mmCIF file of C-alpha atoms in Angstrom:
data_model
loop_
_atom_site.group_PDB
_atom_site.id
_atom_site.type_symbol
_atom_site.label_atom_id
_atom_site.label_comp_id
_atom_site.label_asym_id
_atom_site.label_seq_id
_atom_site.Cartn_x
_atom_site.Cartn_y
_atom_site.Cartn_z
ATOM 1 C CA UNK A 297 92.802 146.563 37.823
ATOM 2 C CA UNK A 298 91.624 143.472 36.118
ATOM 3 C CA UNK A 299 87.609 142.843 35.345
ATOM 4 C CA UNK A 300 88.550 139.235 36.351
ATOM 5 C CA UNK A 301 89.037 140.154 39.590
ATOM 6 C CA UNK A 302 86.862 142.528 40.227
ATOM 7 C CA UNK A 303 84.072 139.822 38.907
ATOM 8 C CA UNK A 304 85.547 137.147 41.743
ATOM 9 C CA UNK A 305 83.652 137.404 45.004
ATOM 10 C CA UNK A 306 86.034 137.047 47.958
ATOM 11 C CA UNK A 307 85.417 135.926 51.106
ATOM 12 C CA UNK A 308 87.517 135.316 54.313
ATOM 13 C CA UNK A 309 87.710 132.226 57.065
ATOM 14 C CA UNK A 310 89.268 133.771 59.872
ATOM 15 C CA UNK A 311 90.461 130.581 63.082
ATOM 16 C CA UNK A 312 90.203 132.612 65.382
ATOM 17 C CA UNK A 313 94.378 132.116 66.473
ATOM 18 C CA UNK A 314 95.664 132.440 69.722
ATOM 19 C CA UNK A 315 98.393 135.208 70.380
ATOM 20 C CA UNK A 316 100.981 135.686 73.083
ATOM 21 C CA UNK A 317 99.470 137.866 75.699
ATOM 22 C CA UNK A 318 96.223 137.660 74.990
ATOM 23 C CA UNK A 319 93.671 134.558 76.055
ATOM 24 C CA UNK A 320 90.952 132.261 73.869
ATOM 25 C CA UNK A 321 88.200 134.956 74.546
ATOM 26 C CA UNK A 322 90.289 137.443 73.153
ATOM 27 C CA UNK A 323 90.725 135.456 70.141
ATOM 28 C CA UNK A 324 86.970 135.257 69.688
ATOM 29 C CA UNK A 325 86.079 138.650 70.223
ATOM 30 C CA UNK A 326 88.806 139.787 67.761
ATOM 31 C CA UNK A 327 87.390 137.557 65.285
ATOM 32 C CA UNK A 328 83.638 138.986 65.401
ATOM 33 C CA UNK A 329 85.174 141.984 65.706
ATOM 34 C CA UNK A 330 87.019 141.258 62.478
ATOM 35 C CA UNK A 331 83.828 140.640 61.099
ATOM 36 C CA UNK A 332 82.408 143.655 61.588
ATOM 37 C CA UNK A 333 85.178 145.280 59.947
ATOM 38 C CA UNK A 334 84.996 143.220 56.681
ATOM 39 C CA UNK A 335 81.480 143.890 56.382
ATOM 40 C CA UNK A 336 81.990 147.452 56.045
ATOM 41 C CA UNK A 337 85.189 146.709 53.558
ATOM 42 C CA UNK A 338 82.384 144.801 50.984
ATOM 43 C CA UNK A 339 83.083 141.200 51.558
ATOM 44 C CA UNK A 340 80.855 138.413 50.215
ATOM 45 C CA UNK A 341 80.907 136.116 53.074
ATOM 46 C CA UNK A 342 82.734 135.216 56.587
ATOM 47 C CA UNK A 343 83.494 131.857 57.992
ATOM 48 C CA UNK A 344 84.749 130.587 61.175
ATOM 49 C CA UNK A 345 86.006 126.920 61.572
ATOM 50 C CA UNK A 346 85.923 123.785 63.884
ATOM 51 C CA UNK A 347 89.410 122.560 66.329
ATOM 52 C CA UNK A 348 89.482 120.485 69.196
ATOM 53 C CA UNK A 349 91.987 120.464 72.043
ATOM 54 C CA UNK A 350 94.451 122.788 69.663
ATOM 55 C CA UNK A 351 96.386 125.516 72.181
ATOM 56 C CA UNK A 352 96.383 127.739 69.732
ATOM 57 C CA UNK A 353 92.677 128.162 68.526
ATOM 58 C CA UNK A 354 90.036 128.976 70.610
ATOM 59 C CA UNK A 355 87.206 128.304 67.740
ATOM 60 C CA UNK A 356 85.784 124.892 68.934
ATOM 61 C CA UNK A 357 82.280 125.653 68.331
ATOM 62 C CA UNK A 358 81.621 126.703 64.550
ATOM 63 C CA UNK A 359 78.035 127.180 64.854
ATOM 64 C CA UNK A 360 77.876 129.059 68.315
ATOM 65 C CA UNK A 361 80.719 131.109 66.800
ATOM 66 C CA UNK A 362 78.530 132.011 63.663
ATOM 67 C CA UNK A 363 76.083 132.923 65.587
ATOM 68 C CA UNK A 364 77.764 135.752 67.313
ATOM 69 C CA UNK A 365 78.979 136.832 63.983
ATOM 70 C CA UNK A 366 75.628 137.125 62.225
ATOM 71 C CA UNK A 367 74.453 138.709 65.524
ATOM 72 C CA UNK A 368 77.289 141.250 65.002
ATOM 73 C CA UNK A 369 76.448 142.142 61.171
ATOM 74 C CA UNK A 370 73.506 142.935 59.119
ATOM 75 C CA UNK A 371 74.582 142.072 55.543
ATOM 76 C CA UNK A 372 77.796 139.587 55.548
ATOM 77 C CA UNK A 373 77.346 136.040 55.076
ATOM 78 C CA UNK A 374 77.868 133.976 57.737
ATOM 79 C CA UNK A 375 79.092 130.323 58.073
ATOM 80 C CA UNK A 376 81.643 127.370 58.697
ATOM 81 C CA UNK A 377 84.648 126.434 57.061
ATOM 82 C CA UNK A 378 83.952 124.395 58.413
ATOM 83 C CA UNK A 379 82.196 122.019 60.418
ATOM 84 C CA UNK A 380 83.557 118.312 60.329
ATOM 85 C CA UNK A 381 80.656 116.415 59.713
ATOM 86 C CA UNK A 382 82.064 112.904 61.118
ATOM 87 C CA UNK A 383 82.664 114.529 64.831
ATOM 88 C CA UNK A 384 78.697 115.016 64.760
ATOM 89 C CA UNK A 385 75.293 113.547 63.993
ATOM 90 C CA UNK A 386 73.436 114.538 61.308
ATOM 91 C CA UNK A 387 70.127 115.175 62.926
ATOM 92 C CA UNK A 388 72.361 117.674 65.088
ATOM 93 C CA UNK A 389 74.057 119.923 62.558
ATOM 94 C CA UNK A 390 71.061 120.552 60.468
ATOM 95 C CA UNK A 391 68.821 121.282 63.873
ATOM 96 C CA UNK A 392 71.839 123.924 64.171
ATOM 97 C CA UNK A 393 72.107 125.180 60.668
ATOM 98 C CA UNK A 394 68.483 125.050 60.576
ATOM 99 C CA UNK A 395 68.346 127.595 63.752
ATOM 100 C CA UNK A 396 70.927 129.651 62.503
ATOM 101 C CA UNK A 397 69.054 130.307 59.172
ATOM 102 C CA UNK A 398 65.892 131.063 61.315
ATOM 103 C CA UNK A 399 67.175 133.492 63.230
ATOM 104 C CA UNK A 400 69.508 135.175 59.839
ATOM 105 C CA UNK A 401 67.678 133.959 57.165
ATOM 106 C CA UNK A 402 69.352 134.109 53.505
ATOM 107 C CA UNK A 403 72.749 134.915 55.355
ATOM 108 C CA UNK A 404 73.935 131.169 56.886
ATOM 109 C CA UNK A 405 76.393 129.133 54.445
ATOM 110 C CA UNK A 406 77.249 125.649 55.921
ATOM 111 C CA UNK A 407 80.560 124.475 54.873
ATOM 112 C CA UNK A 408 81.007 121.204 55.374
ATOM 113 C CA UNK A 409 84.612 118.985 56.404
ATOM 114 C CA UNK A 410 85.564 115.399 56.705
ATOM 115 C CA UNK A 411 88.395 115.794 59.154
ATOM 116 C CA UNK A 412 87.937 113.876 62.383
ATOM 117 C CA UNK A 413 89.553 114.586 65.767
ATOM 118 C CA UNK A 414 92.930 115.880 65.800
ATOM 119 C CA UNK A 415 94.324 113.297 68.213
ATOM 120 C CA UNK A 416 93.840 110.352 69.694
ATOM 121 C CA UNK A 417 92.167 111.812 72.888
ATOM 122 C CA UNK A 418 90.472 113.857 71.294
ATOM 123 C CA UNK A 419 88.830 111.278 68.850
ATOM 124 C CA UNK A 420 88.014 108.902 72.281
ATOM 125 C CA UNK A 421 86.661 112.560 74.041
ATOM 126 C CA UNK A 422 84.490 112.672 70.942
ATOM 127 C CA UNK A 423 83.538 109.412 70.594
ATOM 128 C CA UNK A 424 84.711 109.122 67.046
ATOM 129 C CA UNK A 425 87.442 106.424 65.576
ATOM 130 C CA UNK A 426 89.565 107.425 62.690
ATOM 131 C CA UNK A 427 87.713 105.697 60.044
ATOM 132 C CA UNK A 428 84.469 107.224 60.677
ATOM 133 C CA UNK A 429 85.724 109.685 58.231
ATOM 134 C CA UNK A 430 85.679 107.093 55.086
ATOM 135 C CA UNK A 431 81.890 107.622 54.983
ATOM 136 C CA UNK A 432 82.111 111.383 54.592
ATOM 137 C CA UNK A 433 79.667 111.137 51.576
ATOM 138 C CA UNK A 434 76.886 108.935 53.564
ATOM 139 C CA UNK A 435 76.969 111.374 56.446
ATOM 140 C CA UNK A 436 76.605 114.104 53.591
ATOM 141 C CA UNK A 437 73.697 112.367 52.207
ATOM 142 C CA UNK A 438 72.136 112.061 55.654
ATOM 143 C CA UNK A 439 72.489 115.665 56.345
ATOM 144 C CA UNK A 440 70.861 117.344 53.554
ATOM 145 C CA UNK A 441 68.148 114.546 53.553
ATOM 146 C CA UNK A 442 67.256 116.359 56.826
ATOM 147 C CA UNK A 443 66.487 119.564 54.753
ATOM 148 C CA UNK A 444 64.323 117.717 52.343
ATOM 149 C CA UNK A 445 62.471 115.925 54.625
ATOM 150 C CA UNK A 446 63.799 112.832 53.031
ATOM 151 C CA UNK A 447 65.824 111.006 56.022
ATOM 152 C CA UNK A 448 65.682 107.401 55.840
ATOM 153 C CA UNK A 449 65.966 107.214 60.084
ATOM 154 C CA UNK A 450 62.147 108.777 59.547
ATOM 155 C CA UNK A 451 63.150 111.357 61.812
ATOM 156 C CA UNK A 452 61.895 115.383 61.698
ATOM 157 C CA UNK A 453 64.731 117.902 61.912
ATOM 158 C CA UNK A 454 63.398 121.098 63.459
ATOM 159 C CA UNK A 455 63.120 124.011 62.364
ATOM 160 C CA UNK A 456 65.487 123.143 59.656
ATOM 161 C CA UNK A 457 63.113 120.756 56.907
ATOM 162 C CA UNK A 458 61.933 122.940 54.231
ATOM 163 C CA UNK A 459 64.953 125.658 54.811
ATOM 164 C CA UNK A 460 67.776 126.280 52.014
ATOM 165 C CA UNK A 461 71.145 126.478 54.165
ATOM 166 C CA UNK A 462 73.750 126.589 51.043
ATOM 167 C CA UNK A 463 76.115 123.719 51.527
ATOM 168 C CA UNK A 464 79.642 123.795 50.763
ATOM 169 C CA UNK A 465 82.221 120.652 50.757
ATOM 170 C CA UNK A 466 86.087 121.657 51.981
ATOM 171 C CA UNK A 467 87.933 119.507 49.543
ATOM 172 C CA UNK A 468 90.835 117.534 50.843
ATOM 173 C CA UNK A 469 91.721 114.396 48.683
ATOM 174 C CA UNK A 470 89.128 112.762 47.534
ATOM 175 C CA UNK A 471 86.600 115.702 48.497
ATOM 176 C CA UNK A 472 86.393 116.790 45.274
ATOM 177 C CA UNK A 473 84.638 113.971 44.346
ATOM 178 C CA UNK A 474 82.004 113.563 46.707
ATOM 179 C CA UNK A 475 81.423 117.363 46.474
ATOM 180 C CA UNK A 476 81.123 116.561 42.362
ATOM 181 C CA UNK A 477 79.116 113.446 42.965
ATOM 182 C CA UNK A 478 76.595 115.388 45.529
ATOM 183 C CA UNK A 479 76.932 118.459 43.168
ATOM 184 C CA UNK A 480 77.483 120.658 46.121
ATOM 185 C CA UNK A 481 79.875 123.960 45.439
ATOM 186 C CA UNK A 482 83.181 122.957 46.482
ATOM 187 C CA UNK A 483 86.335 124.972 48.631
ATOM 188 C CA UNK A 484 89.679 123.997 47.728
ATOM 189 C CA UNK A 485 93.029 124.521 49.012
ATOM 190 C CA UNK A 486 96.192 125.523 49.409
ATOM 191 C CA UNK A 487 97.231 127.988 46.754
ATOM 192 C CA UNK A 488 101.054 126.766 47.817
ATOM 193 C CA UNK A 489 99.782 123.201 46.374
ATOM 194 C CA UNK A 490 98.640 124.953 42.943
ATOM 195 C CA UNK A 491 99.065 121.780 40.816
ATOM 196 C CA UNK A 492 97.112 119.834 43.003
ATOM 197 C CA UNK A 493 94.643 122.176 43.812
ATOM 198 C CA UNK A 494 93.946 122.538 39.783
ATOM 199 C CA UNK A 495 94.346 119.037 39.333
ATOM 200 C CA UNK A 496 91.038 118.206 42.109
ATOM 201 C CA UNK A 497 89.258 120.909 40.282
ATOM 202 C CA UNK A 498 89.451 119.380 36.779
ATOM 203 C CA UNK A 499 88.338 116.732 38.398
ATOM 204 C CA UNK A 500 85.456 118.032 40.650
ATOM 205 C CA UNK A 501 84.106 119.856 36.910
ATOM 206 C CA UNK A 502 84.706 116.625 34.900
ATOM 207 C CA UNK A 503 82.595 114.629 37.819
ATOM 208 C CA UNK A 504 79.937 116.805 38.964
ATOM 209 C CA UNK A 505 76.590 115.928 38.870
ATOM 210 C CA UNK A 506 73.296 118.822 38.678
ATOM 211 C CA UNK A 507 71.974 118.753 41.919
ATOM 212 C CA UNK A 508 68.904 120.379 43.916
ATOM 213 C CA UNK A 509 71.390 122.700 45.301
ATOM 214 C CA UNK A 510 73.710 123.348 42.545
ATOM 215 C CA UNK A 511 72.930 123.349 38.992
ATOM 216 C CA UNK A 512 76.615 123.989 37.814
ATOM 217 C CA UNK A 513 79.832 123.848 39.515
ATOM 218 C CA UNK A 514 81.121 125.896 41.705
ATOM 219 C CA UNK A 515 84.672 126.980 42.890
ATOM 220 C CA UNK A 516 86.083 128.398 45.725
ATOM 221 C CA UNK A 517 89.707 128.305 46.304
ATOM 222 C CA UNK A 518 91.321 129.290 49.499
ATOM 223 C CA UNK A 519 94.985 130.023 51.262
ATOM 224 C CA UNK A 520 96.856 132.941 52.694
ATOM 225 C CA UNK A 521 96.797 136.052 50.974
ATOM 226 C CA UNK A 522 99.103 139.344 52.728
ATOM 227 C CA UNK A 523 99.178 142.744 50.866
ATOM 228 C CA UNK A 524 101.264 145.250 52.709
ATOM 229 C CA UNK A 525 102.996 148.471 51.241
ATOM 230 C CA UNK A 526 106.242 146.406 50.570
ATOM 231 C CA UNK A 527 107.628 142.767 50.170
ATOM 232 C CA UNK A 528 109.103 142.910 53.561
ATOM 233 C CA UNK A 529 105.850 144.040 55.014
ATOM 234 C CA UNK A 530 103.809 141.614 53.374
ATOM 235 C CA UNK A 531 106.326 138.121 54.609
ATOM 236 C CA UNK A 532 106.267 139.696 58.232
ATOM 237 C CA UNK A 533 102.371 139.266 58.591
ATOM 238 C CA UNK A 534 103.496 135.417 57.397
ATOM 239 C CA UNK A 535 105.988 135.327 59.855
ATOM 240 C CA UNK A 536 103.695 134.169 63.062
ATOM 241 C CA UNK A 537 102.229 131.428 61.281
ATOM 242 C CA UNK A 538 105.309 130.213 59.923
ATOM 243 C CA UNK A 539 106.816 129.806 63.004
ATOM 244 C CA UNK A 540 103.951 127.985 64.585
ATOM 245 C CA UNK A 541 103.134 125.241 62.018
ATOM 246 C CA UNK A 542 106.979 124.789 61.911
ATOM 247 C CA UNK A 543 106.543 124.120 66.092
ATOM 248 C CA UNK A 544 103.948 122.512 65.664
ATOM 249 C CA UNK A 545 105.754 119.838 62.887
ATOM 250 C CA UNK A 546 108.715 119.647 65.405
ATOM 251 C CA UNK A 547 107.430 119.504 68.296
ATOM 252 C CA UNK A 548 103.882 118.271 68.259
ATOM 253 C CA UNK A 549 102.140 121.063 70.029
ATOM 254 C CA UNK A 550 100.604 124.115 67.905
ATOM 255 C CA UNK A 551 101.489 127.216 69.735
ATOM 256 C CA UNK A 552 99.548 131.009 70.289
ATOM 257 C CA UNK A 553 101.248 133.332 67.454
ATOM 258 C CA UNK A 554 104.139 135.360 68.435
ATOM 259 C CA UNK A 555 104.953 138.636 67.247
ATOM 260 C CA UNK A 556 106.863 138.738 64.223
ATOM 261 C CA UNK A 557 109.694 140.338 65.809
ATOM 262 C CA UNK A 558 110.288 137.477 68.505
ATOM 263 C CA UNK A 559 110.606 134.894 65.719
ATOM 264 C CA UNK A 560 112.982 136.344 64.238
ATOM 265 C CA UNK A 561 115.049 136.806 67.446
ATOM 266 C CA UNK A 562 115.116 132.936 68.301
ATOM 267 C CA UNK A 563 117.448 129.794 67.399
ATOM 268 C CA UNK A 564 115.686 127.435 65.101
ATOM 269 C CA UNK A 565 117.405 123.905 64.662
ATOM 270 C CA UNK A 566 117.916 122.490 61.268
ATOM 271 C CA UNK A 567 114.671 120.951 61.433
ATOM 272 C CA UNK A 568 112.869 123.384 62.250
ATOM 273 C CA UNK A 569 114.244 126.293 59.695
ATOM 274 C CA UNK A 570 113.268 124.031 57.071
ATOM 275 C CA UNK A 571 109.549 123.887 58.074
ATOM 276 C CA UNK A 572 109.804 127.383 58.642
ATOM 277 C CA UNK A 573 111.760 128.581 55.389
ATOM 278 C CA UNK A 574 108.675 125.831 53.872
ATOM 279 C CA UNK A 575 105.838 128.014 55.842
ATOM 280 C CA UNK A 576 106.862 131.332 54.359
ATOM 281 C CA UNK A 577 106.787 130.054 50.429
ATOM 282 C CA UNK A 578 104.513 129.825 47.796
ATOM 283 C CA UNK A 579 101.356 132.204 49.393
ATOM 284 C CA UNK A 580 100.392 135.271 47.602
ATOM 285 C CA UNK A 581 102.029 138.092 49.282
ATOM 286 C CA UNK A 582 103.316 141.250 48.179
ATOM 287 C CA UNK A 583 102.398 144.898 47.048
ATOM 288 C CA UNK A 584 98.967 145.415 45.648
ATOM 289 C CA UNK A 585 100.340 145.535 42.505
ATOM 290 C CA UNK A 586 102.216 142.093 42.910
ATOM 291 C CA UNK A 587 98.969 140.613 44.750
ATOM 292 C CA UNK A 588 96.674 141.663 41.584
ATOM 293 C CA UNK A 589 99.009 139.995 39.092
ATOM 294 C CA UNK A 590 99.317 136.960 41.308
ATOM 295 C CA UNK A 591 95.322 136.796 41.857
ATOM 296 C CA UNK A 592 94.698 137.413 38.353
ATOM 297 C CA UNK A 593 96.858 134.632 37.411
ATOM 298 C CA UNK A 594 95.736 132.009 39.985
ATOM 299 C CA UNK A 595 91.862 132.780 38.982
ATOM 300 C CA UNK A 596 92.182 132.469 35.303
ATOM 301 C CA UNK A 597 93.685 129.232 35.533
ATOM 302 C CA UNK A 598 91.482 127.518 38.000
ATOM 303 C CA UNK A 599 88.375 129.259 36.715
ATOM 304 C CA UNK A 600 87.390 129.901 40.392
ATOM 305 C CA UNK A 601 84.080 132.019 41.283
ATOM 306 C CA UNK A 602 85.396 133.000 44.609
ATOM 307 C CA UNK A 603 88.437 133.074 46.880
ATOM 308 C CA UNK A 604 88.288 132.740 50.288
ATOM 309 C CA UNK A 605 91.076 133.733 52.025
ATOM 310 C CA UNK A 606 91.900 132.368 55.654
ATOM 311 C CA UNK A 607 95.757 134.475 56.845
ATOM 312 C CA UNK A 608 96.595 134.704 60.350
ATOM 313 C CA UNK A 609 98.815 136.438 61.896
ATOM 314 C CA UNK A 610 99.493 138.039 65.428
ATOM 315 C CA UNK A 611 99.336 141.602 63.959
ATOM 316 C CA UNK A 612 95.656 142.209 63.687
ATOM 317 C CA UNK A 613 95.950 145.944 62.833
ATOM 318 C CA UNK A 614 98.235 144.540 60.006
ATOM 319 C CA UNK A 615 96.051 141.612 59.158
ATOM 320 C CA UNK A 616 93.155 144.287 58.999
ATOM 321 C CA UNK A 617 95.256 146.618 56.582
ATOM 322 C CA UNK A 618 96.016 143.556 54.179
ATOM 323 C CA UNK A 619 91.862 143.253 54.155
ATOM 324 C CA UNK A 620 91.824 146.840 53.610
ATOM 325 C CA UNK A 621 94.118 146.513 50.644
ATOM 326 C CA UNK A 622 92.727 143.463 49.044
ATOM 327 C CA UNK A 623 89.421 145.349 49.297
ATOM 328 C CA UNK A 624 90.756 147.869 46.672
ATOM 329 C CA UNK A 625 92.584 145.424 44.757
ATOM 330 C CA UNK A 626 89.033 143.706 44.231
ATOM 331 C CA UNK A 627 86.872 147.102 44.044
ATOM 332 C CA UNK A 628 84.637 145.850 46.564
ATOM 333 C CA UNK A 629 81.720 147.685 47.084
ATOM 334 C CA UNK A 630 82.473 149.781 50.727
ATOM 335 C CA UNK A 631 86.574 149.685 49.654
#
């Protein structure tokens, strides 16, 4: 296996999907349960992320979510991937980051997004208009001042001034600026988009600036990875997702994963194959073997420190097996 690899942390987001049959606390037990499981199979850290009024995900609450988790393990870290800093106030998250590193301390990451409510009702339910998001890097500023001590609103965030909650910026657009300019470490997707995700890092290394909290750059790049005993094996645990992001495009809602085997059982219009046949291409999925050549590859040319990796999929004994097997690929420490 390659040293590069094996000298790359990874690190999984699960969203805690939705299936067919089974309800929104089902989803969130199986994801601290998940947990639990990765733990054991050596990885570095576990996040859990932020939707609003989405069918199919029942992880609305980032923080309360990661606090389960932590509760759950002894070792893993724990954190959001993440939690979209214009839906909130400042003061807010760090009172809940700072809680969450009181009660695990030196385990709570707090990955930070600019994405604002999904729809329009959810943005009014919210209180939040589209453009809030344009000052992303203000709200930033405001956040961590809360750590220092530093706000300029003169206000005391408790227990959380004086703390150390790593904080991570999810780089969409122009993310990887502001992550470069607040020389935060920075998570960057999709591996399908590989150009542009190499093209925001070259830019996030060219731009960053030494901060308190980072002295260097850091990488983390994220997207779907499947590892399954064969090629057929490996595209079925895509299959679910597929399906439902190609609903979703078509039909505006975003559906509970079915089982593999039902997709591929239905009628798909025009449309809809193409945003499917789209959803299936350009993850890393395959044998081990294929995965570790892939990995290797994507690693040495974006230089990244870590890879978080963030499949779902309606299988979870599957999706659990893939873990298992990217464990090895990696030589994690339990795998």
């Amino acid at each position: 296996m390659s040293t590069l690899i094996e000298t790359t942390r990874f690190s999984v987001l699960d969203r805690s999907r939705t299936r067919e049959g089974h309800s929104g606390p089902d989803a969130l037990r199986d994801t601290v349960a998940l947990a639990q499981d990765l733990e054991r199979l050596g990885y570095h850290r576990f996040w859990v992320s932020e939707h609003h009024g989405v069918p199919g995900v029942a992880g609305s609450a980032p923080t309360v979510l990661a606090a389960a988790v932590a509760g759950a393990t002894s070792r893993l870290r724990v954190g959001t991937g993440g939690v979209m800093l214009p839906n909130h106030q400042p003061l807010v998250v760090a009172e809940q980051f700072g809680v969450l590193e009181s009660l695990f301390p030196g385990r709570i990451d707090m990955g930070l997004g600019r994405s604002v409510g999904f729809t329009d009702g959810v943005r009014r339910a919210l209180g939040r208009d589209k453009d809030v998001a344009d000052d992303f890097a203000g709200q930033l500023d405001e956040l961590l001042a809360f750590f220092a001590g530093t706000s300029a609103t003169r206000a005391h965030a408790r227990p959380s001034e004086g703390l150390r909650v790593p904080p991570f910026v999810l780089a969409m657009g122009e993310g990887a600026s502001i992550a470069a300019r607040a020389g935060l470490p920075m998570v960057i997707g999709d591996l399908r988009s590989r150009e542009k995700m190499l093209r925001g890092i070259d830019r996030y290394r060219a731009e960053f600036r030494p901060s308190a909290w980072a002295a260097e750059p850091y990488v983390v790049i994220s997207g779907t990875v499947a590892v399954a005993g064969s090629e057929p094996e490996a595209r079925r645990l895509l299959i679910p997702e597929a399906w439902s992001m190609a609903h979703s495009r078509t039909h505006g809602t975003f559906p509970p994963l079915p089982p593999a085997e039902r997709v591929a059982s239905l009628e798909l219009t025009a449309k809809e194959r193409e945003f499917y046949e789209a959803g299936l291409r350009g993850h890393i999925a395959g044998t081990e073997q294929q995965v570790t050549d892939e990995l290797e590859t994507v690693i040495k040319e974006s230089g990244a420190q870590e890879v978080l990796v963030t499949t779902s999929t309606y299988d979870r004994e599957g999706l659990l097996e893939s873990y298992r097997r990217l464990a090895r690929i990696a030589r994690l420490a339990s795998a």
